[in-house]
Amino acid sequence: MINVPSNSTVAYFSMEIALDKAVPTYSGGLGVLAGDTLRSAADLSVPVVGITLLHRKGYFQQHLDASGNQTESPVLWRPEDKLESVDARTTVSIEGRTVHVRAWKYPVRGVTGHEVPVYLLDTQLPENSEWDQTLTDYLYGGDNHYRLCQEIVLGMGGAALLRSLHIPAQIYHLNEGHSALLTLCLLEWQLDGRKAFELDEGDIEAVRHRCVFTTHTPVPAGHDKFPIEVVRRVLGDEAVALLEAAHCVDDATLNMTHLALRLARWVNGVAMKHREVSQGMFPNFPIDAITNGVHAGTWTSPAFQRLLDKRIPEWRLDNLYLRYAVGIPLQEVRAAHAEAKKTMLAAIAERTGVLLDPKVFTIGFARRATPYKRADLLFADPARLAEIATSVGPIQIVFGGKAHPNDSGGKDLIRRIHEAAAALAGQVSVVYVENYEMEIAGKIVAGVDLWLNNPMKPLEASGTSGMKAALNGVPSLSVLDGWWIEGHVEGVTGWSIGDAETEGDQSKDANEIYLKLERVILPLYYGLPFAYAEVMRASISLNGSFFNTQRMVEQYVRNAYFPEETQVLQEVG
Ligand SMILES: *Cc1c(COP(=O)(O)O)cnc(C)c1O
């Protein structure tokens, strides 16, 4: 087991955390990763507390009309039905106003009963102005000014709340840059009444010593930036002076990633390749890598849970045991998958009215709809796809994913998939499942026969849905980017689109997809079903056993949170 020094607490800050199917406080991969991280921390009894915002209006409910036009509505949910109210209160200062912050608690319980509390911050209090009350309503909503104010609540309000709860955090983990203003709060505490100009290297070191930062975004445009004049108006002269004294303002801009980089002692990317890309973007800061994972117990279908409980009962406590899936009889793997496929098809029929065929090879593609993910690449040449389905074996395709309300390119993608679906009717069945969220995601990643992922390189920092698929014996066909560079063994755990070195382009990548489907994957699926089942089984034993958040959290504990302590233990032991 891992060693955690006694009386240590790690405060894990994330703008979104997917806690529960009925708590709509996440938008996609980042939130699911945060939730899975805390679920594994609970399983491992690592002393972590989570901090996030309440998001009273949720992310959003996606509605699609027959042509694939997306509209959005708020998700109405009642925090009091799902969360425990907490008495503690704290405040932050915004534009000179005192904004009161309350919190709700969600306990994440691990396999042995250990509890990781998550505090969801909420400004809907009668003592706040009407506008301040909306600060914890919308995840990734509003303008840049709204976002800055939210990040003050998250970072500074979160740190202050932990203080008022008497939870002393030794380590602060910033999951992405949104919470980076917590370092400003730590700088203020470090000064303890001294003025900004008195800040010295020792003070900065003291703050850095306690902060760990995980970056998730491989493009500069993805990082939150605020003009320093806006920051000055919102946070005041003294705060800006402090940020300047700590060398965290460049070109009259506060960049949250730069702030986190400067004030964290340890920084990591979320896959080996993403480390490299991030190191190129930020050559002045050493960047490490801890590859993402998923929570095995959460993402394994009921059918595979039963199979694993029977064959490898230790798997929930220790995900390394998934390695022994290599010995499970292929017939049992096939049977568990058939059941997961049936469950998915029933859920799709219920949501869309479309009855797909359980005997037909089914491709899954579901994730945020945004241009770099290229959801419509499979339809680059619809006639060719139809020809493959007719001559080699039938194909049906399941899509899902929300476009951010302001992402017109993402919305176009959804429309184009609907157009292609109409054009292919009668040849290839295509369904787009509305309102992709954890519940339906769990069924799709487990129920399809192949998980397709074709982002533009190197924009996929990690990707996690292919890991969920792997746990359920669903191989990937994917571009060699993010985690797949590490998880891919050609023909053993799945298949690649292109190679890792050369840059893919639209037509080359589409051509590779068609070639692999036509010559390798479909012939295997329809012609040699037990050989296909071997790929399924290897996905679990080779990739399920590694790409899980249990291994990931253990690496965070050893490499990021408590490296000195671990070294001391090694020297003594
Ligand atoms: C896992 C998951 C994602 C992330 O998918 P990627 O493949 O990493 O893009 C997004 N949304 C939901 C609901 C998920 O469960």
XYZ file of C-alpha atoms and ligand atoms in Angstrom:
588
model
C 0.000 0.000 0.000
C 0.980 3.615 -0.326
C 2.397 5.596 2.534
C 0.810 8.865 3.490
C 2.362 10.859 6.326
C 0.054 11.084 9.332
C -2.032 14.231 9.865
C -1.701 15.233 6.233
C -4.560 16.456 4.109
C -4.576 17.142 0.391
C -7.063 19.770 -0.794
C -8.105 18.953 -4.352
C -9.544 21.940 -6.255
C -11.455 21.526 -9.500
C -13.928 23.757 -11.345
C -15.986 20.663 -12.105
C -16.363 17.330 -10.330
C -18.666 14.540 -11.560
C -19.844 13.196 -8.210
C -23.055 11.431 -9.016
C -25.386 10.900 -11.960
C -27.985 13.044 -10.207
C -25.620 15.943 -9.445
C -25.063 17.770 -12.757
C -21.933 19.670 -11.732
C -19.668 18.679 -14.622
C -19.394 19.166 -18.368
C -17.120 16.386 -19.567
C -13.714 14.761 -19.274
C -12.181 17.117 -16.708
C -15.068 16.697 -14.275
C -15.290 12.953 -14.737
C -11.552 12.665 -14.124
C -11.907 14.739 -10.935
C -14.754 12.525 -9.713
C -12.864 9.345 -10.544
C -9.769 10.710 -8.770
C -11.726 11.308 -5.565
C -13.471 7.925 -5.815
C -10.080 6.210 -6.012
C -8.643 8.398 -3.227
C -11.554 7.190 -1.088
C -10.873 3.550 -2.072
C -7.220 3.981 -1.083
C -8.033 5.915 2.130
C -5.892 8.831 0.979
C -6.780 11.887 3.110
C -8.188 14.202 0.448
C -10.908 16.841 0.538
C -12.441 18.124 -2.683
C -13.449 21.723 -3.446
C -15.644 22.762 -6.350
C -18.589 25.046 -7.165
C -22.224 24.076 -6.752
C -23.373 24.960 -10.314
C -27.028 25.383 -9.375
C -28.122 25.500 -13.008
C -25.964 22.495 -13.901
C -24.007 22.382 -17.144
C -27.004 22.177 -19.464
C -29.622 19.864 -20.845
C -29.023 19.280 -24.556
C -31.971 19.226 -26.965
C -31.528 18.204 -30.600
C -34.135 18.622 -33.305
C -34.465 16.241 -36.259
C -31.725 18.085 -38.179
C -29.339 18.053 -35.247
C -29.755 21.684 -34.199
C -28.775 21.949 -30.542
C -30.581 24.080 -28.011
C -29.888 24.222 -24.306
C -31.859 24.550 -21.118
C -30.694 24.698 -17.495
C -30.708 21.453 -15.519
C -33.019 21.928 -12.606
C -31.886 20.093 -9.518
C -32.273 20.609 -5.820
C -28.967 20.599 -3.924
C -30.849 19.929 -0.676
C -32.018 16.566 -2.082
C -28.524 15.345 -2.883
C -26.127 17.165 -0.563
C -25.622 17.854 3.124
C -25.818 21.472 4.158
C -22.707 22.700 6.005
C -22.832 25.359 8.731
C -19.453 26.931 7.960
C -19.453 30.234 6.094
C -16.715 32.309 4.565
C -16.382 35.432 2.435
C -14.424 36.707 -0.543
C -13.975 40.283 -1.679
C -15.166 41.139 -5.199
C -15.121 44.742 -6.474
C -14.987 45.892 -2.884
C -18.112 43.955 -1.939
C -18.049 41.228 0.666
C -19.477 38.146 -1.002
C -20.691 35.486 1.404
C -20.000 31.865 0.548
C -21.695 28.814 1.987
C -21.004 25.156 1.205
C -22.678 21.827 0.665
C -21.022 18.526 1.325
C -21.021 15.348 -0.734
C -19.255 12.405 0.880
C -17.468 10.137 -1.600
C -17.316 6.703 -0.003
C -14.602 4.197 -0.920
C -14.708 0.395 -1.107
C -13.620 0.020 2.510
C -15.811 2.844 3.808
C -13.237 5.652 3.895
C -14.879 8.977 3.152
C -13.543 11.827 1.019
C -15.666 14.916 1.660
C -16.308 17.256 -1.256
C -17.400 20.824 -0.543
C -19.466 22.571 -3.202
C -19.345 26.348 -2.810
C -22.544 28.376 -3.139
C -23.138 32.139 -3.159
C -26.934 32.009 -3.266
C -27.412 33.720 0.093
C -29.843 36.570 0.837
C -27.014 38.760 2.158
C -25.400 38.781 -1.325
C -26.444 41.073 -4.170
C -28.617 39.481 -6.817
C -25.697 39.274 -9.252
C -23.316 37.790 -6.683
C -25.916 35.130 -5.960
C -25.562 33.894 -9.559
C -21.786 33.359 -9.319
C -22.121 29.641 -8.603
C -24.952 28.998 -11.106
C -23.362 28.232 -14.455
C -20.423 25.993 -15.261
C -18.404 27.621 -18.080
C -21.199 30.160 -18.610
C -21.133 33.957 -18.695
C -18.354 36.261 -19.869
C -14.721 36.641 -18.867
C -15.607 38.896 -15.940
C -18.125 36.351 -14.586
C -15.460 33.653 -14.961
C -12.908 35.685 -13.005
C -15.406 36.202 -10.193
C -16.219 32.471 -10.173
C -12.532 31.650 -9.988
C -12.189 33.943 -6.980
C -14.986 32.028 -5.259
C -13.410 28.687 -6.208
C -9.761 29.436 -5.385
C -9.882 32.024 -2.628
C -13.309 31.074 -1.253
C -12.309 27.410 -1.262
C -9.080 27.976 0.649
C -10.882 30.230 3.153
C -13.689 27.709 3.622
C -11.211 24.971 4.535
C -9.817 27.335 7.156
C -13.212 28.008 8.634
C -13.871 24.259 8.701
C -10.541 23.812 10.564
C -9.264 21.512 7.858
C -5.562 22.343 7.555
C -4.382 21.346 4.090
C -0.670 20.485 3.732
C -0.948 20.120 -0.033
C -3.145 21.984 -2.492
C -3.742 20.217 -5.799
C -4.905 22.499 -8.599
C -6.735 20.351 -11.119
C -6.360 22.699 -14.126
C -5.732 26.437 -13.777
C -9.260 27.586 -12.828
C -8.468 27.442 -9.125
C -5.046 29.136 -9.371
C -6.175 32.170 -7.358
C -5.951 29.988 -4.294
C -2.224 30.721 -4.490
C -3.028 34.434 -4.033
C -4.883 33.527 -0.859
C -1.860 31.499 0.330
C 0.457 34.447 -0.471
C -1.773 36.754 1.595
C -1.703 34.350 4.528
C 2.041 34.020 4.168
C 2.442 37.817 4.350
C 0.346 37.837 7.512
C -0.234 41.591 7.494
C 2.997 42.633 5.758
C 2.697 44.629 2.516
C 3.093 43.243 -0.991
C 6.485 44.955 -1.458
C 7.794 43.007 1.525
C 7.184 39.666 -0.194
C 10.466 37.785 -0.555
C 11.684 34.576 -2.169
C 11.225 32.706 1.091
C 7.523 33.584 1.100
C 7.102 32.427 -2.481
C 8.952 29.207 -1.708
C 6.706 28.569 1.290
C 3.626 28.792 -0.938
C 5.194 26.815 -3.771
C 6.101 24.062 -1.361
C 2.424 23.323 -0.797
C 1.063 23.489 -4.342
C 0.818 20.859 -7.040
C -0.603 21.674 -10.473
C -2.035 19.445 -13.191
C -2.366 21.078 -16.591
C -4.858 19.571 -19.038
C -4.804 21.882 -22.027
C -2.353 21.412 -24.900
C -3.215 24.725 -26.640
C -2.401 28.231 -25.364
C -5.904 29.475 -26.316
C -7.385 27.041 -23.814
C -5.870 28.816 -20.813
C -7.882 31.398 -18.848
C -6.467 34.921 -19.165
C -7.668 38.166 -17.623
C -6.512 41.722 -18.438
C -4.768 43.050 -15.353
C -7.019 46.133 -15.310
C -10.042 43.865 -14.905
C -8.239 41.978 -12.152
C -7.427 45.317 -10.483
C -11.051 46.414 -10.616
C -12.278 43.114 -9.194
C -9.556 42.231 -6.673
C -8.028 45.627 -5.847
C -4.603 47.283 -5.992
C -3.048 45.333 -3.149
C -3.886 41.947 -4.733
C -2.432 43.062 -8.068
C 0.683 44.351 -6.317
C 1.078 40.955 -4.696
C 0.649 39.091 -7.980
C 3.226 41.420 -9.543
C 5.644 40.971 -6.650
C 5.357 37.208 -7.166
C 6.154 37.728 -10.920
C 2.775 36.339 -11.954
C 1.682 39.123 -14.298
C 2.995 39.204 -17.864
C 2.108 41.715 -20.577
C -0.584 43.282 -18.420
C -2.331 39.909 -18.285
C -3.044 37.452 -15.519
C -2.772 34.008 -17.110
C -4.104 31.349 -14.732
C -1.819 28.667 -16.132
C 1.246 30.885 -15.639
C 0.100 31.704 -12.116
C -0.224 28.010 -11.310
C 3.102 27.188 -12.973
C 4.962 29.878 -11.004
C 3.474 28.946 -7.666
C 3.442 25.161 -7.837
C 6.422 23.100 -6.732
C 5.339 20.218 -8.963
C 3.597 20.316 -12.335
C 2.351 17.491 -14.499
C 0.693 16.764 -17.806
C -1.874 13.987 -18.108
C -0.082 11.600 -20.489
C 3.546 11.133 -21.570
C 2.970 12.876 -24.889
C 1.047 15.692 -23.213
C 4.022 16.249 -20.906
C 6.204 16.755 -23.960
C 3.735 19.139 -25.601
C 3.297 21.117 -22.374
C 7.070 21.264 -21.859
C 7.342 22.811 -25.321
C 4.723 25.426 -24.414
C 6.336 26.215 -21.037
C 10.079 25.641 -21.453
C 10.920 27.440 -18.196
C 9.104 25.066 -15.881
C 9.963 21.404 -15.374
C 6.889 19.354 -16.209
C 6.338 15.747 -15.162
C 3.715 13.272 -16.353
C 1.082 11.194 -14.638
C -1.164 9.513 -17.158
C -4.882 9.769 -16.462
C -7.081 6.858 -15.555
C -10.711 6.048 -14.844
C -12.424 4.613 -11.758
C -12.714 0.903 -12.493
C -15.718 0.205 -10.249
C -17.668 3.123 -11.700
C -17.036 2.438 -15.374
C -17.316 -1.328 -15.550
C -20.756 -2.524 -16.695
C -22.871 -4.627 -14.295
C -22.250 -7.681 -16.503
C -18.450 -7.308 -16.305
C -18.629 -6.432 -12.614
C -20.327 -9.787 -12.017
C -17.806 -11.627 -14.182
C -14.838 -9.967 -12.477
C -16.311 -10.493 -8.993
C -16.572 -14.197 -9.828
C -13.188 -14.660 -11.499
C -10.978 -12.027 -9.810
C -12.696 -10.998 -6.551
C -9.751 -8.763 -5.536
C -10.116 -6.405 -8.507
C -12.098 -3.666 -6.725
C -9.625 -3.317 -3.861
C -6.602 -3.616 -6.091
C -7.038 -2.798 -9.780
C -3.687 -4.459 -10.581
C -5.547 -7.746 -10.332
C -7.310 -6.857 -13.579
C -4.145 -8.190 -15.168
C -5.520 -11.665 -14.466
C -8.431 -11.032 -16.820
C -6.025 -12.631 -19.295
C -7.139 -16.014 -17.884
C -10.903 -15.516 -18.157
C -12.446 -17.904 -20.710
C -13.239 -16.057 -23.946
C -16.803 -17.331 -23.963
C -17.425 -15.556 -20.648
C -15.952 -12.303 -21.983
C -18.239 -12.570 -25.007
C -21.287 -13.292 -22.871
C -20.647 -10.321 -20.551
C -20.174 -8.057 -23.552
C -23.358 -9.315 -25.215
C -25.266 -8.416 -22.062
C -23.704 -4.914 -21.947
C -24.591 -4.465 -25.620
C -28.200 -5.460 -24.946
C -28.413 -2.969 -22.079
C -27.040 -0.198 -24.304
C -29.393 -1.004 -27.173
C -32.383 -0.926 -24.803
C -31.288 2.468 -23.442
C -30.842 3.824 -26.976
C -34.254 2.510 -28.042
C -35.803 4.158 -25.003
C -34.141 7.516 -25.677
C -34.330 7.668 -29.476
C -36.955 5.135 -30.548
C -34.325 3.519 -32.799
C -33.903 -0.242 -32.511
C -30.356 -1.199 -33.428
C -29.428 -4.808 -34.179
C -27.493 -6.722 -31.484
C -25.777 -8.855 -34.155
C -24.379 -5.881 -36.064
C -20.868 -4.519 -35.486
C -21.349 -1.286 -33.537
C -18.958 1.662 -33.458
C -19.151 4.175 -30.602
C -18.107 7.818 -30.764
C -19.193 10.001 -27.851
C -17.435 12.933 -26.234
C -17.649 16.726 -26.200
C -18.648 17.944 -29.677
C -15.863 20.339 -30.583
C -14.045 20.720 -33.920
C -10.673 19.206 -32.984
C -12.358 15.917 -32.066
C -13.603 15.583 -35.663
C -16.731 13.570 -34.893
C -17.677 13.557 -38.586
C -14.376 12.161 -39.899
C -15.961 8.734 -40.343
C -18.275 10.355 -42.901
C -15.501 11.912 -45.005
C -16.506 9.492 -47.784
C -20.007 8.173 -46.998
C -20.179 6.113 -50.197
C -17.043 4.239 -49.214
C -18.369 3.574 -45.715
C -21.616 2.247 -47.194
C -19.641 0.070 -49.631
C -17.608 -1.455 -46.772
C -20.781 -2.153 -44.797
C -22.353 -3.850 -47.799
C -19.373 -5.887 -48.944
C -17.553 -6.803 -45.712
C -20.197 -6.745 -42.983
C -22.926 -4.488 -41.614
C -22.033 -1.482 -39.454
C -24.066 0.677 -37.094
C -22.820 3.756 -35.271
C -23.701 5.388 -31.960
C -22.865 9.054 -31.405
C -23.241 11.299 -28.383
C -21.870 14.564 -27.053
C -22.813 18.134 -26.192
C -21.363 21.218 -27.875
C -20.637 24.151 -25.569
C -23.438 26.713 -26.133
C -20.971 29.151 -27.752
C -19.103 26.545 -29.832
C -20.623 27.022 -33.285
C -18.075 24.660 -34.836
C -19.134 21.951 -32.384
C -22.789 22.568 -33.193
C -22.026 22.293 -36.916
C -20.458 18.887 -36.297
C -23.654 17.593 -34.713
C -25.665 18.848 -37.692
C -23.260 17.232 -40.161
C -23.587 13.881 -38.386
C -27.360 14.141 -38.690
C -27.021 14.910 -42.404
C -24.718 11.940 -42.946
C -27.072 9.714 -40.972
C -29.952 10.689 -43.246
C -27.856 10.133 -46.362
C -26.774 6.670 -45.173
C -30.244 5.524 -44.114
C -30.864 1.941 -45.150
C -27.122 1.261 -45.533
C -25.544 2.183 -42.206
C -27.695 2.920 -39.133
C -26.515 5.988 -37.252
C -28.019 7.280 -34.005
C -27.120 10.434 -32.117
C -28.025 10.065 -28.464
C -29.141 13.345 -26.936
C -27.766 14.743 -23.696
C -24.607 12.682 -23.219
C -23.789 12.379 -19.508
C -22.279 9.796 -17.142
C -25.251 7.440 -17.075
C -25.611 6.949 -20.818
C -21.823 7.193 -21.245
C -21.428 4.146 -18.996
C -23.762 2.153 -21.223
C -22.271 3.254 -24.542
C -18.591 2.737 -23.641
C -19.462 -0.783 -22.467
C -21.982 -1.757 -25.121
C -20.350 -0.951 -28.458
C -17.891 -3.277 -30.227
C -15.305 -0.639 -31.116
C -14.476 2.739 -29.597
C -13.467 5.275 -32.219
C -11.383 8.354 -31.420
C -9.902 10.569 -34.113
C -8.868 13.956 -32.709
C -6.423 16.242 -34.458
C -2.943 15.641 -33.042
C -1.594 16.722 -30.600
C -4.751 18.225 -29.173
C -5.964 15.287 -27.115
C -4.175 15.773 -23.795
C -5.171 12.313 -22.655
C -8.734 11.237 -23.448
C -10.383 8.914 -20.978
C -13.427 7.384 -22.638
C -11.258 4.835 -24.453
C -10.018 3.724 -21.021
C -13.621 3.210 -19.893
C -14.198 1.139 -23.025
C -11.046 -0.929 -22.398
C -12.254 -1.874 -18.900
C -15.325 -3.331 -20.577
C -13.369 -5.264 -23.164
C -14.076 -2.741 -25.925
C -10.990 -2.156 -28.110
C -10.160 1.259 -29.565
C -9.493 2.403 -33.088
C -7.752 5.684 -32.424
C -5.326 8.307 -33.555
C -1.988 7.903 -31.755
C -2.403 10.842 -29.428
C -2.912 11.208 -25.671
C -3.223 7.974 -23.720
C -3.535 5.752 -26.809
C 0.178 6.173 -27.588
C 0.727 4.296 -24.322
C -2.229 1.918 -24.467
C -2.006 0.866 -28.099
C -0.510 -2.464 -29.140
C -1.540 -3.013 -32.738
C -3.916 -5.925 -33.110
C -3.546 -6.764 -29.400
C -5.430 -3.976 -27.556
C -6.955 -2.343 -30.629
C -5.784 -0.466 -33.702
C -4.179 2.835 -34.631
C -5.140 5.476 -37.143
C -1.833 6.596 -38.655
C 1.427 6.549 -36.691
C 2.705 8.531 -33.737
C 5.311 10.559 -35.641
C 3.738 12.004 -38.756
C 1.027 14.600 -38.622
C -2.242 13.200 -39.765
C -4.458 15.046 -42.180
C -8.149 14.792 -42.784
C -8.119 12.581 -45.875
C -5.164 10.409 -44.778
C -6.761 9.729 -41.407
C -10.172 8.982 -42.931
C -8.537 6.638 -45.416
C -6.781 4.768 -42.573
C -10.090 4.347 -40.748
C -11.709 2.827 -43.836
C -8.712 0.576 -44.541
C -8.538 -0.793 -41.001
C -12.282 -1.383 -40.870
C -12.358 -3.047 -44.267
C -9.229 -5.190 -44.126
C -8.653 -5.885 -40.439
C -11.401 -5.119 -37.958
C -14.601 -6.180 -39.695
C -13.110 -9.421 -41.100
C -11.931 -10.262 -37.578
C -15.264 -9.403 -35.968
C -17.421 -11.334 -38.404
C -14.950 -14.031 -39.458
C -12.996 -14.870 -36.316
C -15.168 -13.889 -33.350
C -12.943 -15.623 -30.805
C -9.862 -13.830 -32.139
C -11.831 -10.600 -31.736
C -12.665 -11.678 -28.173
C -8.936 -12.063 -27.503
C -8.455 -8.386 -28.349
C -11.357 -7.594 -26.031
C -9.811 -9.589 -23.198
C -6.369 -8.045 -23.716
C -7.948 -4.589 -23.485
C -8.983 -5.417 -19.941
C -5.806 -7.154 -18.806
C -3.265 -4.824 -20.428
C -5.119 -1.498 -20.305
C -7.814 -1.837 -17.617
C -5.127 -2.879 -15.137
C -3.086 0.274 -15.788
C -5.302 3.122 -17.049
C -7.300 3.417 -13.849
C -7.387 6.189 -11.249
C -6.172 3.820 -8.537
C -2.736 3.599 -10.187
C -2.966 7.313 -10.986
C -3.731 8.405 -7.402
C -0.908 6.199 -6.122
C 1.437 8.027 -8.491
C 0.171 11.416 -7.303
C 0.781 10.387 -3.691
C 4.297 9.091 -4.347
C 5.530 11.558 -6.944
C 3.584 14.748 -6.348
C 2.066 15.022 -2.872
C 4.616 13.426 -0.583
C 7.866 12.819 -2.461
C 10.210 13.594 0.464
C 8.280 11.447 2.893
C 8.349 8.558 0.465
C 12.103 8.957 0.050
C 12.631 9.010 3.809
C 10.543 5.891 4.189
C 12.617 4.213 1.512
C 15.882 5.205 3.183
C 14.741 3.948 6.572
C 13.019 0.839 5.279
C -15.486 10.145 -19.993
C -16.421 11.211 -20.390
C -15.974 12.265 -21.190
C -14.540 12.369 -21.687
O -14.386 11.716 -22.896
P -13.018 11.853 -23.733
O -12.943 10.651 -24.539
O -11.919 11.925 -22.728
O -13.156 13.086 -24.503
C -16.883 13.250 -21.546
N -18.165 13.203 -21.128
C -18.635 12.201 -20.360
C -20.054 12.204 -19.927
C -17.772 11.173 -19.960
O -18.225 10.184 -19.188
